PDB file of C-alpha atoms and ligand atoms in Angstrom:
ATOM      1  CA  MET A  12      11.922  17.616  -8.367  1.00 61.00           C
ATOM      2  CA  SER A  13       9.445  15.022  -7.177  1.00 73.00           C
ATOM      3  CA  VAL A  14       7.844  12.763  -9.793  1.00 86.00           C
ATOM      4  CA  PHE A  15       4.531  13.816  -8.238  1.00 91.00           C
ATOM      5  CA  PRO A  16       5.083  17.543  -7.561  1.00 90.00           C
ATOM      6  CA  HIS A  17       1.500  18.006  -6.380  1.00 91.00           C
ATOM      7  CA  ALA A  18       1.592  15.135  -3.892  1.00 94.00           C
ATOM      8  CA  ARG A  19       0.152  16.156  -0.539  1.00 94.00           C
ATOM      9  CA  TYR A  20      -1.394  14.680   2.571  1.00 94.00           C
ATOM     10  CA  LEU A  21      -5.194  14.865   2.512  1.00 94.00           C
ATOM     11  CA  LEU A  22      -6.521  13.344   5.726  1.00 93.00           C
ATOM     12  CA  GLY A  23      -6.487  10.414   8.091  1.00 92.00           C
ATOM     13  CA  ALA A  24      -9.687   8.417   8.590  1.00 92.00           C
ATOM     14  CA  HIS A  25     -10.400   6.664  11.880  1.00 90.00           C
ATOM     15  CA  GLU A  26     -13.906   5.652  10.757  1.00 91.00           C
ATOM     16  CA  PRO A  27     -15.063   4.512   7.302  1.00 92.00           C
ATOM     17  CA  HIS A  28     -17.273   7.578   6.793  1.00 93.00           C
ATOM     18  CA  GLN A  29     -14.224   9.851   7.228  1.00 95.00           C
ATOM     19  CA  CYS A  30     -12.560   8.472   4.078  1.00 95.00           C
ATOM     20  CA  VAL A  31     -11.963  10.772   1.118  1.00 96.00           C
ATOM     21  CA  ALA A  32     -14.930  10.787  -1.321  1.00 96.00           C
ATOM     22  CA  ASP A  33     -14.935   7.534  -3.257  1.00 96.00           C
ATOM     23  CA  ASP A  34     -14.201   8.939  -6.708  1.00 94.00           C
ATOM     24  CA  GLY A  35     -11.024   9.245  -8.733  1.00 95.00           C
ATOM     25  CA  VAL A  36      -8.587   6.350  -8.420  1.00 97.00           C
ATOM     26  CA  GLU A  37      -6.288   5.163  -5.658  1.00 98.00           C
ATOM     27  CA  VAL A  38      -3.708   2.508  -4.831  1.00 98.00           C
ATOM     28  CA  ALA A  39      -3.435   1.297  -1.230  1.00 98.00           C
ATOM     29  CA  PHE A  40      -0.356   0.160   0.693  1.00 97.00           C
ATOM     30  CA  ALA A  41      -0.920  -2.561   3.288  1.00 96.00           C
ATOM     31  CA  GLY A  42       1.506  -4.495   5.455  1.00 95.00           C
ATOM     32  CA  ARG A  43       2.550  -5.446   8.943  1.00 93.00           C
ATOM     33  CA  SER A  44       3.435  -2.729  11.405  1.00 88.00           C
ATOM     34  CA  ASN A  45       6.980  -1.550  10.797  1.00 90.00           C
ATOM     35  CA  SER A  46       7.248  -3.428   7.478  1.00 95.00           C
ATOM     36  CA  GLY A  47       8.178  -0.186   5.717  1.00 95.00           C
ATOM     37  CA  LYS A  48       4.905   1.003   4.124  1.00 94.00           C
ATOM     38  CA  SER A  49       5.367   4.707   4.811  1.00 92.00           C
ATOM     39  CA  SER A  50       9.034   4.590   3.778  1.00 95.00           C
ATOM     40  CA  ALA A  51       8.059   2.868   0.521  1.00 97.00           C
ATOM     41  CA  ILE A  52       5.456   5.550  -0.211  1.00 96.00           C
ATOM     42  CA  ASN A  53       8.000   8.326   0.361  1.00 95.00           C
ATOM     43  CA  ALA A  54      10.588   6.643  -1.872  1.00 96.00           C
ATOM     44  CA  ILE A  55       8.116   5.947  -4.685  1.00 96.00           C
ATOM     45  CA  VAL A  56       6.588   9.433  -4.589  1.00 95.00           C
ATOM     46  CA  GLN A  57      10.118  10.794  -4.118  1.00 92.00           C
ATOM     47  CA  ARG A  58       9.051  13.010  -1.271  1.00 86.00           C
ATOM     48  CA  HIS A  59      10.885  12.672   2.011  1.00 84.00           C
ATOM     49  CA  GLY A  60       8.498  12.960   4.962  1.00 85.00           C
ATOM     50  CA  LEU A  61       5.227  12.821   2.978  1.00 88.00           C
ATOM     51  CA  ALA A  62       4.122   9.756   4.943  1.00 82.00           C
ATOM     52  CA  ARG A  63       5.351   9.681   8.547  1.00 80.00           C
ATOM     53  CA  THR A  64       7.801   6.896   9.293  1.00 76.00           C
ATOM     54  CA  SER A  65       8.882   5.630  12.675  1.00 69.00           C
ATOM     55  CA  LYS A  66      11.128   3.144  14.408  1.00 69.00           C
ATOM     56  CA  ALA A  67       8.225   2.447  16.789  1.00 67.00           C
ATOM     57  CA  PRO A  68       5.734  -0.003  15.236  1.00 63.00           C
ATOM     58  CA  GLY A  69       2.088   1.025  14.995  1.00 60.00           C
ATOM     59  CA  GLN A  70       2.806   4.570  13.812  1.00 59.00           C
ATOM     60  CA  THR A  71       0.126   4.653  11.130  1.00 62.00           C
ATOM     61  CA  GLN A  72      -3.116   4.180  13.065  1.00 76.00           C
ATOM     62  CA  LEU A  73      -5.452   5.741  10.540  1.00 87.00           C
ATOM     63  CA  ILE A  74      -6.238   5.222   6.886  1.00 93.00           C
ATOM     64  CA  ASN A  75      -4.081   8.047   5.535  1.00 93.00           C
ATOM     65  CA  PHE A  76      -4.974   9.491   2.135  1.00 95.00           C
ATOM     66  CA  PHE A  77      -2.482  11.319  -0.096  1.00 95.00           C
ATOM     67  CA  ALA A  78      -3.302  13.163  -3.309  1.00 96.00           C
ATOM     68  CA  LEU A  79      -0.736  12.401  -6.012  1.00 96.00           C
ATOM     69  CA  ASP A  80      -1.892  15.111  -8.392  1.00 93.00           C
ATOM     70  CA  LEU A  81      -4.805  17.422  -9.107  1.00 91.00           C
ATOM     71  CA  ALA A  82      -6.575  14.791 -11.234  1.00 91.00           C
ATOM     72  CA  GLY A  83      -7.943  12.615  -8.445  1.00 93.00           C
ATOM     73  CA  ARG A  84      -5.140  10.042  -8.265  1.00 96.00           C
ATOM     74  CA  ARG A  85      -4.323   9.017  -4.699  1.00 97.00           C
ATOM     75  CA  LEU A  86      -2.185   6.798  -2.494  1.00 97.00           C
ATOM     76  CA  VAL A  87      -3.524   5.277   0.694  1.00 97.00           C
ATOM     77  CA  ASP A  88      -1.359   4.262   3.665  1.00 94.00           C
ATOM     78  CA  LEU A  89      -3.351   1.622   5.578  1.00 93.00           C
ATOM     79  CA  PRO A  90      -2.905   0.909   9.300  1.00 88.00           C
ATOM     80  CA  GLY A  91      -0.221  -1.712   9.918  1.00 87.00           C
ATOM     81  CA  TYR A  92      -1.368  -5.022  11.378  1.00 85.00           C
ATOM     82  CA  GLY A  93       0.267  -7.690  13.507  1.00 81.00           C
ATOM     83  CA  PHE A  94       1.589  -5.489  16.268  1.00 73.00           C
ATOM     84  CA  ALA A  95       0.884  -7.448  19.453  1.00 68.00           C
ATOM     85  CA  LYS A  96       1.248  -4.519  21.865  1.00 72.00           C
ATOM     86  CA  VAL A  97      -1.791  -2.710  20.480  1.00 74.00           C
ATOM     87  CA  PRO A  98      -4.751  -3.230  22.857  1.00 79.00           C
ATOM     88  CA  ARG A  99      -7.284  -5.765  21.598  1.00 81.00           C
ATOM     89  CA  PRO A 100     -10.199  -3.276  21.169  1.00 82.00           C
ATOM     90  CA  LEU A 101      -8.005  -1.083  18.938  1.00 79.00           C
ATOM     91  CA  GLN A 102      -6.867  -4.109  16.923  1.00 79.00           C
ATOM     92  CA  ASN A 103     -10.517  -5.060  16.390  1.00 84.00           C
ATOM     93  CA  HIS A 104     -11.302  -1.504  15.375  1.00 84.00           C
ATOM     94  CA  TRP A 105      -8.540  -1.527  12.721  1.00 84.00           C
ATOM     95  CA  LYS A 106      -9.743  -4.886  11.448  1.00 85.00           C
ATOM     96  CA  SER A 107     -13.289  -3.639  10.925  1.00 89.00           C
ATOM     97  CA  LEU A 108     -11.955  -0.398   9.397  1.00 90.00           C
ATOM     98  CA  LEU A 109      -9.885  -2.390   6.873  1.00 90.00           C
ATOM     99  CA  GLU A 110     -12.808  -4.711   6.113  1.00 91.00           C
ATOM    100  CA  ALA A 111     -15.078  -1.749   5.474  1.00 93.00           C
ATOM    101  CA  TYR A 112     -12.437  -0.136   3.259  1.00 95.00           C
ATOM    102  CA  PHE A 113     -11.790  -3.223   1.119  1.00 94.00           C
ATOM    103  CA  GLY A 114     -15.449  -4.214   1.027  1.00 93.00           C
ATOM    104  CA  ARG A 115     -16.788  -0.953  -0.382  1.00 93.00           C
ATOM    105  CA  ARG A 116     -14.053   1.125  -1.938  1.00 96.00           C
ATOM    106  CA  GLU A 117     -14.837   1.617  -5.644  1.00 96.00           C
ATOM    107  CA  SER A 118     -11.884   3.903  -6.371  1.00 97.00           C
ATOM    108  CA  LEU A 119      -9.404   1.247  -5.193  1.00 97.00           C
ATOM    109  CA  ALA A 120      -7.493   0.196  -8.321  1.00 97.00           C
ATOM    110  CA  GLY A 121      -4.821  -1.991  -6.760  1.00 97.00           C
ATOM    111  CA  LEU A 122      -2.967  -3.000  -3.635  1.00 98.00           C
ATOM    112  CA  PHE A 123       0.711  -3.011  -2.756  1.00 98.00           C
ATOM    113  CA  ILE A 124       1.410  -5.431   0.099  1.00 98.00           C
ATOM    114  CA  ILE A 125       4.642  -4.500   1.831  1.00 98.00           C
ATOM    115  CA  ILE A 126       6.643  -7.395   3.236  1.00 98.00           C
ATOM    116  CA  ASP A 127       9.860  -7.217   5.239  1.00 98.00           C
ATOM    117  CA  VAL A 128      11.883  -9.586   3.068  1.00 98.00           C
ATOM    118  CA  ARG A 129      13.492 -11.048   6.213  1.00 97.00           C
ATOM    119  CA  ARG A 130      10.091 -12.124   7.610  1.00 95.00           C
ATOM    120  CA  GLY A 131       8.308 -13.385   4.510  1.00 94.00           C
ATOM    121  CA  ILE A 132       4.558 -13.468   3.870  1.00 96.00           C
ATOM    122  CA  GLY A 133       2.293 -14.136   6.868  1.00 95.00           C
ATOM    123  CA  ASP A 134      -1.373 -15.036   7.391  1.00 93.00           C
ATOM    124  CA  GLN A 135      -2.513 -11.440   7.676  1.00 91.00           C
ATOM    125  CA  ASP A 136      -0.667 -10.531   4.466  1.00 95.00           C
ATOM    126  CA  ARG A 137      -2.506 -13.345   2.706  1.00 96.00           C
ATOM    127  CA  GLN A 138      -5.754 -12.021   4.155  1.00 93.00           C
ATOM    128  CA  MET A 139      -5.009  -8.614   2.579  1.00 94.00           C
ATOM    129  CA  TYR A 140      -4.322 -10.392  -0.694  1.00 96.00           C
ATOM    130  CA  GLN A 141      -7.705 -12.146  -0.416  1.00 95.00           C
ATOM    131  CA  PHE A 142      -9.528  -8.887   0.335  1.00 94.00           C
ATOM    132  CA  ALA A 143      -8.161  -7.324  -2.853  1.00 96.00           C
ATOM    133  CA  ALA A 144      -8.241 -10.375  -5.108  1.00 95.00           C
ATOM    134  CA  SER A 145     -11.840 -11.213  -4.175  1.00 94.00           C
ATOM    135  CA  ARG A 146     -12.834  -7.836  -5.596  1.00 94.00           C
ATOM    136  CA  GLY A 147     -10.739  -8.276  -8.713  1.00 95.00           C
ATOM    137  CA  ARG A 148      -8.079  -5.759  -7.689  1.00 96.00           C
ATOM    138  CA  ALA A 149      -4.457  -6.141  -8.817  1.00 97.00           C
ATOM    139  CA  VAL A 150      -1.939  -7.033  -6.103  1.00 98.00           C
ATOM    140  CA  HIS A 151       1.792  -6.251  -6.070  1.00 98.00           C
ATOM    141  CA  TRP A 152       4.065  -7.785  -3.418  1.00 98.00           C
ATOM    142  CA  LEU A 153       6.804  -5.337  -2.456  1.00 98.00           C
ATOM    143  CA  LEU A 154       9.557  -7.262  -0.671  1.00 98.00           C
ATOM    144  CA  THR A 155      11.274  -4.406   1.091  1.00 98.00           C
ATOM    145  CA  LYS A 156      14.361  -3.901   3.275  1.00 98.00           C
ATOM    146  CA  ALA A 157      16.258  -5.845   0.597  1.00 98.00           C
ATOM    147  CA  ASP A 158      19.371  -3.970   1.764  1.00 98.00           C
ATOM    148  CA  LYS A 159      19.215  -6.093   4.921  1.00 98.00           C
ATOM    149  CA  VAL A 160      19.696  -9.445   3.156  1.00 98.00           C
ATOM    150  CA  SER A 161      22.177 -10.881   0.655  1.00 98.00           C
ATOM    151  CA  ASN A 162      21.315 -10.862  -3.050  1.00 97.00           C
ATOM    152  CA  GLN A 163      20.848 -14.614  -2.873  1.00 97.00           C
ATOM    153  CA  GLU A 164      18.414 -14.438   0.039  1.00 97.00           C
ATOM    154  CA  GLY A 165      16.474 -11.647  -1.641  1.00 98.00           C
ATOM    155  CA  LEU A 166      16.171 -13.545  -4.914  1.00 98.00           C
ATOM    156  CA  ALA A 167      15.086 -16.713  -3.106  1.00 97.00           C
ATOM    157  CA  ALA A 168      12.275 -14.785  -1.367  1.00 97.00           C
ATOM    158  CA  LEU A 169      11.251 -13.220  -4.678  1.00 98.00           C
ATOM    159  CA  ARG A 170      11.176 -16.586  -6.449  1.00 97.00           C
ATOM    160  CA  ALA A 171       9.061 -18.127  -3.672  1.00 97.00           C
ATOM    161  CA  THR A 172       6.559 -15.251  -3.879  1.00 97.00           C
ATOM    162  CA  ARG A 173       6.347 -15.439  -7.675  1.00 96.00           C
ATOM    163  CA  LYS A 174       5.827 -19.190  -7.443  1.00 96.00           C
ATOM    164  CA  GLU A 175       2.995 -18.900  -4.911  1.00 95.00           C
ATOM    165  CA  PHE A 176       1.192 -16.129  -6.818  1.00 94.00           C
ATOM    166  CA  ALA A 177       2.248 -17.124 -10.328  1.00 92.00           C
ATOM    167  CA  ASP A 178      -0.532 -15.573 -12.416  1.00 89.00           C
ATOM    168  CA  SER A 179      -2.460 -13.769  -9.729  1.00 95.00           C
ATOM    169  CA  ALA A 180      -0.035 -11.083  -8.510  1.00 97.00           C
ATOM    170  CA  THR A 181       3.280  -9.445  -9.324  1.00 98.00           C
ATOM    171  CA  ALA A 182       6.277  -9.160  -6.988  1.00 98.00           C
ATOM    172  CA  GLN A 183       9.596  -7.357  -6.700  1.00 98.00           C
ATOM    173  CA  LEU A 184      12.489  -6.641  -4.364  1.00 98.00           C
ATOM    174  CA  PHE A 185      12.697  -3.126  -2.964  1.00 98.00           C
ATOM    175  CA  SER A 186      14.680  -0.987  -0.552  1.00 98.00           C
ATOM    176  CA  ALA A 187      13.612   2.471   0.545  1.00 97.00           C
ATOM    177  CA  THR A 188      17.032   2.969   2.140  1.00 97.00           C
ATOM    178  CA  ALA A 189      19.147   1.889  -0.829  1.00 97.00           C
ATOM    179  CA  LYS A 190      16.515   3.152  -3.322  1.00 96.00           C
ATOM    180  CA  THR A 191      16.504  -0.141  -5.209  1.00 97.00           C
ATOM    181  CA  GLY A 192      13.435  -1.193  -7.175  1.00 98.00           C
ATOM    182  CA  VAL A 193      11.948   2.292  -6.982  1.00 98.00           C
ATOM    183  CA  ASP A 194      11.500   2.736 -10.762  1.00 97.00           C
ATOM    184  CA  GLU A 195       9.890  -0.695 -11.061  1.00 98.00           C
ATOM    185  CA  ALA A 196       7.487   0.043  -8.193  1.00 98.00           C
ATOM    186  CA  ARG A 197       6.585   3.409  -9.720  1.00 97.00           C
ATOM    187  CA  LYS A 198       5.785   1.755 -13.046  1.00 97.00           C
ATOM    188  CA  VAL A 199       3.487  -0.771 -11.367  1.00 98.00           C
ATOM    189  CA  LEU A 200       1.810   2.022  -9.398  1.00 97.00           C
ATOM    190  CA  LYS A 201       1.203   4.088 -12.540  1.00 96.00           C
ATOM    191  CA  ALA A 202      -0.158   1.062 -14.414  1.00 97.00           C
ATOM    192  CA  MET A 203      -2.596   0.307 -11.568  1.00 97.00           C
ATOM    193  CA  LEU A 204      -3.755   3.923 -11.491  1.00 96.00           C
ATOM    194  CA  ALA A 205      -4.217   3.923 -15.287  1.00 95.00           C
ATOM    195  CA  SER A 206      -6.212   0.670 -15.177  1.00 93.00           C
ATOM    196  CA  GLY A 207      -8.502   2.168 -12.534  1.00 87.00           C
ATOM    197  CA  GLN A 208      -9.168   5.192 -14.696  1.00 78.00           C
ATOM    198  CA  LYS A 209     -10.477   3.086 -17.564  1.00 68.00           C
ATOM    199  CA  LYS A 210     -13.748   2.127 -15.890  1.00 59.00           C
ATOM    200  CA  PRO A 211     -16.656   1.794 -18.357  1.00 52.00           C
ATOM    201  CA  ALA A 212     -18.560   4.704 -16.778  1.00 52.00           C
ATOM    202  CA  ASP A 213     -15.526   6.957 -17.274  1.00 50.00           C
ATOM    203  CA  SER A 214     -15.232   6.003 -20.956  1.00 47.00           C
ATOM    204  CA  VAL A 215     -18.870   6.890 -21.557  1.00 50.00           C
ATOM    205  CA  LEU A 216     -18.312  10.275 -19.932  1.00 52.00           C
ATOM    206  CA  ALA A 217     -15.108  10.815 -21.908  1.00 49.00           C
ATOM    207  CA  ALA A 218     -16.840   9.909 -25.192  1.00 47.00           C
ATOM    208  CA  GLY A 219     -19.667  12.337 -24.421  1.00 45.00           C
ATOM    209  CA  SER A 220     -17.330  15.241 -23.728  1.00 43.00           C
ATOM    210  CA  ASP A 221     -15.654  15.305 -27.192  1.00 44.00           C
TER     211      ASP A 221
HETATM  212  N1  LIG B 312      17.137  -0.947   6.220  1.00 50.47           N
HETATM  213  C1  LIG B 312      15.941  -0.531   5.839  1.00 50.47           C
HETATM  214  N2  LIG B 312      15.100  -0.015   6.753  1.00 50.47           N
HETATM  215  C2  LIG B 312      13.867   0.394   6.330  1.00 50.47           C
HETATM  216  C3  LIG B 312      13.458   0.290   4.977  1.00 50.47           C
HETATM  217  N3  LIG B 312      12.184   0.747   4.882  1.00 50.47           N
HETATM  218  C4  LIG B 312      11.838   1.135   6.125  1.00 50.47           C
HETATM  219  N4  LIG B 312      12.835   0.942   7.008  1.00 50.47           N
HETATM  220  C5  LIG B 312      12.835   1.244   8.464  1.00 50.47           C
HETATM  221  O1  LIG B 312      11.830   0.460   9.081  1.00 50.47           O
HETATM  222  C6  LIG B 312      11.155   1.206  10.113  1.00 50.47           C
HETATM  223  C7  LIG B 312       9.670   1.253   9.813  1.00 50.47           C
HETATM  224  O2  LIG B 312       9.438   1.970   8.624  1.00 50.47           O
HETATM  225  P1  LIG B 312       8.015   2.638   8.305  1.00 50.47           P
HETATM  226  O3  LIG B 312       8.075   3.073   6.878  1.00 50.47           O
HETATM  227  O4  LIG B 312       7.665   3.656   9.326  1.00 50.47           O
HETATM  228  O5  LIG B 312       7.070   1.362   8.464  1.00 50.47           O
HETATM  229  P2  LIG B 312       5.469   1.281   8.408  1.00 50.47           P
HETATM  230  O6  LIG B 312       5.125  -0.009   7.771  1.00 50.47           O
HETATM  231  O7  LIG B 312       4.900   2.504   7.789  1.00 50.47           O
HETATM  232  O8  LIG B 312       5.131   1.204   9.975  1.00 50.47           O
HETATM  233  P3  LIG B 312       3.723   1.513  10.694  1.00 50.47           P
HETATM  234  O9  LIG B 312       3.191   2.802  10.165  1.00 50.47           O
HETATM  235  O10 LIG B 312       4.102   1.569  12.140  1.00 50.47           O
HETATM  236  O11 LIG B 312       2.813   0.374  10.411  1.00 50.47           O
HETATM  237  C8  LIG B 312      11.829   2.578  10.122  1.00 50.47           C
HETATM  238  O12 LIG B 312      12.827   2.562  11.118  1.00 50.47           O
HETATM  239  C9  LIG B 312      12.435   2.682   8.720  1.00 50.47           C
HETATM  240  O13 LIG B 312      13.547   3.534   8.677  1.00 50.47           O
HETATM  241  C10 LIG B 312      14.393  -0.269   4.034  1.00 50.47           C
HETATM  242  O14 LIG B 312      14.133  -0.411   2.830  1.00 50.47           O
HETATM  243  N5  LIG B 312      15.604  -0.653   4.525  1.00 50.47           N
HETATM  244 MG1  LIG B 313       3.531   3.879   8.502  1.00 50.47          MG
END
């Protein structure tokens, strides 16, 4: 049984106004094309095929929203960046879509940035970090495809990430294929979602409903 039995695909937004209503709480997954975002979502939600995965980079071209439960908790699969073969106008469109999303989204509680552990963190990953951090959102670096490197190489990448983002973000090793680090990632996800639900306005409402 899935840890999120009510998880389901909601919609894909090509334009900012098509996004799911900005209430409830959500955690977004960003990363390069083909880094393993959709695979990570499926492993963490424990639902094979919830987010579409592909060997061909550039599969996720929309902001895809998934409900995790009936209480307004969501996951968001953001379009992958850094895929050179995408025509320039489409790349620019994605960039402005991501900027609009990060600039305005109130229900965004935190960001997972998915990194292929073999490639390391790039400029666009750091840009995603800046988008989230500048709005006070928590960031978690998910160094995935750990099954593709030795333990030593994986730990070296993890140490470097923790050193660079010492107090400002968390990081872990992960593999969707080998299912390593899944429990840890799920805990971080749940903590982000819980932190997003404790907004002052929510507490006032909760206090009034007793
Ligand atoms: N070995 C290994 N392969 C993985 C892992 N995670 C993903 N992959 C493979 O990497 C490829 C891309 O995975 P996706 O999850 O579709 O990547 P994505 O980041 O969602 O890609 P886009 O939607 O195109 O941006 C697929 O062939 C996956 O099977 C992993 O942990 N280990
Ligand atoms: Mg994808």
